[in-house]
GROMACS .gro file of C-alpha atoms in nm:
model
  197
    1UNK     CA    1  -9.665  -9.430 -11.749
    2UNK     CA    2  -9.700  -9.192 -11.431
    3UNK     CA    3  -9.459  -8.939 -11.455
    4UNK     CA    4  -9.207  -8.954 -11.188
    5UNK     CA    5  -9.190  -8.799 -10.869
    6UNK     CA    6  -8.940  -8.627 -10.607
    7UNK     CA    7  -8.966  -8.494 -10.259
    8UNK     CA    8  -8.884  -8.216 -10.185
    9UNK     CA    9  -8.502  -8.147 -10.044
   10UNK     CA   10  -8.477  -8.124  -9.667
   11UNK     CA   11  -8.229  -7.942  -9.508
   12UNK     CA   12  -7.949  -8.052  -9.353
   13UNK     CA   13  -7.939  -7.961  -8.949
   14UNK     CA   14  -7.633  -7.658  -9.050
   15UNK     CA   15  -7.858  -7.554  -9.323
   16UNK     CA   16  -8.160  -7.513  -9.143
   17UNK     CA   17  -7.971  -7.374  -8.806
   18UNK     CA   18  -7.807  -7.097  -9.068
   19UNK     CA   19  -8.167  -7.007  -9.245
   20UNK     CA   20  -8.314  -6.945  -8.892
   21UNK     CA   21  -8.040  -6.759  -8.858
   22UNK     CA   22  -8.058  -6.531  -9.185
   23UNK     CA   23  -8.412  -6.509  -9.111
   24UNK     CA   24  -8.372  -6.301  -8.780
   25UNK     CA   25  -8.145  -6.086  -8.908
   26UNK     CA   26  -8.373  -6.032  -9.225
   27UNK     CA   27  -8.703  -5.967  -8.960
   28UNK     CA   28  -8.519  -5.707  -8.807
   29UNK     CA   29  -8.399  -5.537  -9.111
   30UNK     CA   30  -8.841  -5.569  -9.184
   31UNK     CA   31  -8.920  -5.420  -8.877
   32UNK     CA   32  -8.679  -5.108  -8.946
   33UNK     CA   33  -8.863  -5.069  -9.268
   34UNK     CA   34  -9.187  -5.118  -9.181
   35UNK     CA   35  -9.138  -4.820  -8.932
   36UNK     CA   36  -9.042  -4.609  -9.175
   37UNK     CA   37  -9.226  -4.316  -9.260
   38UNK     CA   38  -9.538  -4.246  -9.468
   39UNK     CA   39  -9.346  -3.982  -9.656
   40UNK     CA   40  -9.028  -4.225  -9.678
   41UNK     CA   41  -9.237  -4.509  -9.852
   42UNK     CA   42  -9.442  -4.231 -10.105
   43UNK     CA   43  -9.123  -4.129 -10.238
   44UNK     CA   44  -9.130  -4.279 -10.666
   45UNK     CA   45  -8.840  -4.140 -10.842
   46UNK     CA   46  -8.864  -3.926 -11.148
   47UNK     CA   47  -8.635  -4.195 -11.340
   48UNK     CA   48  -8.820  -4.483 -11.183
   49UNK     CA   49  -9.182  -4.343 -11.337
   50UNK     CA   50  -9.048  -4.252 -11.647
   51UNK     CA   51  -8.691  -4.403 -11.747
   52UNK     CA   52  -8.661  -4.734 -11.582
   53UNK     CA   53  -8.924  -4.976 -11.660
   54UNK     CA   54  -9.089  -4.937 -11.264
   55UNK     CA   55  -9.443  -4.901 -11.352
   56UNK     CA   56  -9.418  -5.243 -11.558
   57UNK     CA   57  -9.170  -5.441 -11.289
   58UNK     CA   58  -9.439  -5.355 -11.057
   59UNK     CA   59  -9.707  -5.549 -11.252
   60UNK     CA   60  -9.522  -5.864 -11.212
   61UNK     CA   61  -9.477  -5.847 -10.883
   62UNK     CA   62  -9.848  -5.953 -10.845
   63UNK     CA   63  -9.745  -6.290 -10.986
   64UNK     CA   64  -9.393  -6.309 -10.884
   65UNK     CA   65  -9.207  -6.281 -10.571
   66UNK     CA   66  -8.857  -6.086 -10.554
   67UNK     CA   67  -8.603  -6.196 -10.295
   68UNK     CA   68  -8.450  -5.916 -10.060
   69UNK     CA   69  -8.083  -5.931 -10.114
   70UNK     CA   70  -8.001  -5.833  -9.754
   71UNK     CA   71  -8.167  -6.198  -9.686
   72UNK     CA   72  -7.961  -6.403  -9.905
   73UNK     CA   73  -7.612  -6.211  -9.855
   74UNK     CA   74  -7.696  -6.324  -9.456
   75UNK     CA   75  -7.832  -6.681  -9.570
   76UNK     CA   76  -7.495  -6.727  -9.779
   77UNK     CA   77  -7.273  -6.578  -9.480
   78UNK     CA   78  -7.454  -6.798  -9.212
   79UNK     CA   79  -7.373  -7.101  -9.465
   80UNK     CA   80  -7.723  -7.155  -9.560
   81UNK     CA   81  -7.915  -7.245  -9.954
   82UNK     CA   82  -8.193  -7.085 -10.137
   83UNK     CA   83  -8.547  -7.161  -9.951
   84UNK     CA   84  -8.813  -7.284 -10.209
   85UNK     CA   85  -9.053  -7.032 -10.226
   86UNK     CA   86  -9.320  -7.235  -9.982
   87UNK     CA   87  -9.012  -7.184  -9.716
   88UNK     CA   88  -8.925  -6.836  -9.777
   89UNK     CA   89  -8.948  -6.593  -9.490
   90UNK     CA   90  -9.227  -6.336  -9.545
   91UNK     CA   91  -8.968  -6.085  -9.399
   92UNK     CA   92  -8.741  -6.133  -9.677
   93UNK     CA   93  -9.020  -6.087 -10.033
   94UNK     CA   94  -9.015  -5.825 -10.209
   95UNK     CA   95  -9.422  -5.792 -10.337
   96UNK     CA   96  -9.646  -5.482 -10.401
   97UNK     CA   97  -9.695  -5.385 -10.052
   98UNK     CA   98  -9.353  -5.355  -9.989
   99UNK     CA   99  -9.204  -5.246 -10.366
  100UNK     CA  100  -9.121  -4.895 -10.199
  101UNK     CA  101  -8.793  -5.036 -10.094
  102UNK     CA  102  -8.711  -5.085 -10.497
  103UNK     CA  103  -8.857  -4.776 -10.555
  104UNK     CA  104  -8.587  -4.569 -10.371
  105UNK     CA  105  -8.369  -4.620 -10.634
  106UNK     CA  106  -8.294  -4.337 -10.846
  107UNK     CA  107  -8.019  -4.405 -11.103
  108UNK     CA  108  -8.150  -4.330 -11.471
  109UNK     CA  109  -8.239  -4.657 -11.678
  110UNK     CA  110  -8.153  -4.928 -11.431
  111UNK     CA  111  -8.355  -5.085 -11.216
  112UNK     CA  112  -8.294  -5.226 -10.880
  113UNK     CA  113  -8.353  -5.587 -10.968
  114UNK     CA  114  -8.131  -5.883 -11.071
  115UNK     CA  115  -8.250  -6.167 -11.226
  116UNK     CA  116  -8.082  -6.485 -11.252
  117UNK     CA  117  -8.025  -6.719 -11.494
  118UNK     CA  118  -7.873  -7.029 -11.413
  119UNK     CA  119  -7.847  -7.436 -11.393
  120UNK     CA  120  -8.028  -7.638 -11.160
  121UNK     CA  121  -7.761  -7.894 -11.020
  122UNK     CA  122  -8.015  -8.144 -10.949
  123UNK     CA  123  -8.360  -8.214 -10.984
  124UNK     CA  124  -8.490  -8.177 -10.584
  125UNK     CA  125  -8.286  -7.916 -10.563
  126UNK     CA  126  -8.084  -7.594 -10.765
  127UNK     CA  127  -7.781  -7.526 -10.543
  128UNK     CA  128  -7.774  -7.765 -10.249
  129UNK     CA  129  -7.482  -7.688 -10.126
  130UNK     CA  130  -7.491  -7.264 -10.147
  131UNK     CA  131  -7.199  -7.281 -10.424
  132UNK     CA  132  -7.404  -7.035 -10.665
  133UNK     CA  133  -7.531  -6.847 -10.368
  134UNK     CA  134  -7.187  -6.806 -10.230
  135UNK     CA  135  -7.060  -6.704 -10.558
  136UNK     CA  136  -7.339  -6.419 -10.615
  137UNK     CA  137  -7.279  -6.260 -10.310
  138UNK     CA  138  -7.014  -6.043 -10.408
  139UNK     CA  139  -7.235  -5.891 -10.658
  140UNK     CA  140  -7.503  -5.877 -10.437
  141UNK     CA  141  -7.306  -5.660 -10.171
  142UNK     CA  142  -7.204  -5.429 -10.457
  143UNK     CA  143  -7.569  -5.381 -10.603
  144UNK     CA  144  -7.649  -5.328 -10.214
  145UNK     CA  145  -7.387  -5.065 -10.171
  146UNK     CA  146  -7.531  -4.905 -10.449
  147UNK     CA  147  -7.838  -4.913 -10.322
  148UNK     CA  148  -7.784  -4.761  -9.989
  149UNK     CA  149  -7.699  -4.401 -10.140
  150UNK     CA  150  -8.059  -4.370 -10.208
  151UNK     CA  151  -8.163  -4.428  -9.826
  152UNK     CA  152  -8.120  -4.691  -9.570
  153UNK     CA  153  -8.410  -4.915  -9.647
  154UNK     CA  154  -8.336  -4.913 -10.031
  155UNK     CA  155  -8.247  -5.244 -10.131
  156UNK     CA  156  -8.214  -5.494 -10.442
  157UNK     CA  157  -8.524  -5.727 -10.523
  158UNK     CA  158  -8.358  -6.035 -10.691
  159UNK     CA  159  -8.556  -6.271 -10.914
  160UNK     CA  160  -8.397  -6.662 -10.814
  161UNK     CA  161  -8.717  -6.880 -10.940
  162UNK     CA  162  -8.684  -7.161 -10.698
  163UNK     CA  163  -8.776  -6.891 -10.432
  164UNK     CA  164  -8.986  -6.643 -10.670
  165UNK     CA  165  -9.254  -6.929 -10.758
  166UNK     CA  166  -9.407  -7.195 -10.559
  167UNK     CA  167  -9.205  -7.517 -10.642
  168UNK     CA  168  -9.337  -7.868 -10.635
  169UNK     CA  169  -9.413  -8.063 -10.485
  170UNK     CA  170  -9.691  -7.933 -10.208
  171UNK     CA  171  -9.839  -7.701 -10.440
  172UNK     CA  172 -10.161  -7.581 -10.324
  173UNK     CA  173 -10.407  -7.498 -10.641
  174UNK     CA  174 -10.366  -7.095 -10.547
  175UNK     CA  175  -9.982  -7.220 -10.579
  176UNK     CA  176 -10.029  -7.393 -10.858
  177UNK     CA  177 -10.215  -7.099 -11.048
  178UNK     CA  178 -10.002  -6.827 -10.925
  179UNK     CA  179  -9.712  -7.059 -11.049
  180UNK     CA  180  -9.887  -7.099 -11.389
  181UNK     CA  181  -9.899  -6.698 -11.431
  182UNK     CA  182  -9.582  -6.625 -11.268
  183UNK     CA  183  -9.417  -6.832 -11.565
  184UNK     CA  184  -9.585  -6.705 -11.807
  185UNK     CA  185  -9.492  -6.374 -11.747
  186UNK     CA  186  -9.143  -6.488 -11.616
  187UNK     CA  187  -8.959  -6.362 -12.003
  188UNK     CA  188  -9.097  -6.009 -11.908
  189UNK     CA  189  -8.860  -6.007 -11.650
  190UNK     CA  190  -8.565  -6.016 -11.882
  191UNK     CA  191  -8.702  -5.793 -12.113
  192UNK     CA  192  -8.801  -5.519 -11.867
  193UNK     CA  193  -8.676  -5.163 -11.995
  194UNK     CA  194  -8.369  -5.165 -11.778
  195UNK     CA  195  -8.225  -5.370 -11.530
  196UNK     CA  196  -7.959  -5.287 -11.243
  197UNK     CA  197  -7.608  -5.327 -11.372
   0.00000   0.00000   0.00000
């Protein structure tokens, strides 16, 4: 039998007003950072080299995208959900061009990530009505504030796989193989030397 299939989850007309929303306030948060200095985005802490796992969290980033969480604490706020990863903002990935922002952080063995494991609350779909974003937020604002003593356009690069790897359906076959690597190297992510805590 032919295995069955789903479409993928459409926004409600809220949802999608509120991710517009989030989405501006996330390209001008990009803009400020992308303006930053040449010396600002060289800086690679001593801890971050050495003590925290960054040389190796960098790796995956070639196969996996991190989320900003500046873009989902204004997604949540605006009363938006979690993009699939097709639909996610280019403003708001974290990625190798950009992994400067991550490496910022300076506190010895932690890292500036969080990755999340949770349940999917139905198949289209993880968390169509924000409750798990919503209740992450909190956490999120703390890593943030945490974040922000190492410069303004630190942040925290959060691993949420519905938006880290391209999600059926729609795949394109570069989507489809960069989904194939991304989770086979998704258990490195939990097993990276240190995480932020």
């Amino acid at each position: 039998a032919a295995p069955p299939t789903f479409a993928a989850y459409e926004c409600t007309p809220k949802q999608a007003e509120a991710a517009a929303k989030a989405e501006a306030a996330q390209s001008e948060a990009h803009r400020r950072a992308e303006a930053a200095s040449d010396e600002t985005k060289a800086v690679v802490s001593f801890d971050w080299r050495w003590f925290c796992g960054g040389p190796a969290m960098e790796e995956l980033l070639e196969t996996t995208t991190l989320v900003d969480a500046e873009f989902f604490v204004a997604l949540a706020e605006a009363g938006g959900i979690v993009p699939r990863w097709q639909a996610l903002p280019e403003t708001a990935k974290i990625g190798p061009r950009n992994a400067w922002r991550l490496r910022c952080w300076n506190r010895a063995f932690t890292l500036p990530v969080l990755v999340l494991s949770y349940p999917w609350l139905d198949r289209e779909h993880p968390d169509r009505l924000g409750e798990q974003l919503r209740k992450i937020v909190p956490i999120l604002k703390a890593l943030l504030a945490t974040a922000k003593e190492f410069g303004e356009h630190a942040t925290i690069g959060v691993l949420w796989d519905y938006c880290s790897l391209p999600q059926r359906p729609y795949r394109s076959d570069d989507e489809a193989a960069r989904f194939k690597l991304g989770l086979h190297n998704i258990n490195a992510w939990y097993s990276v030397r240190a995480r932020a805590h």
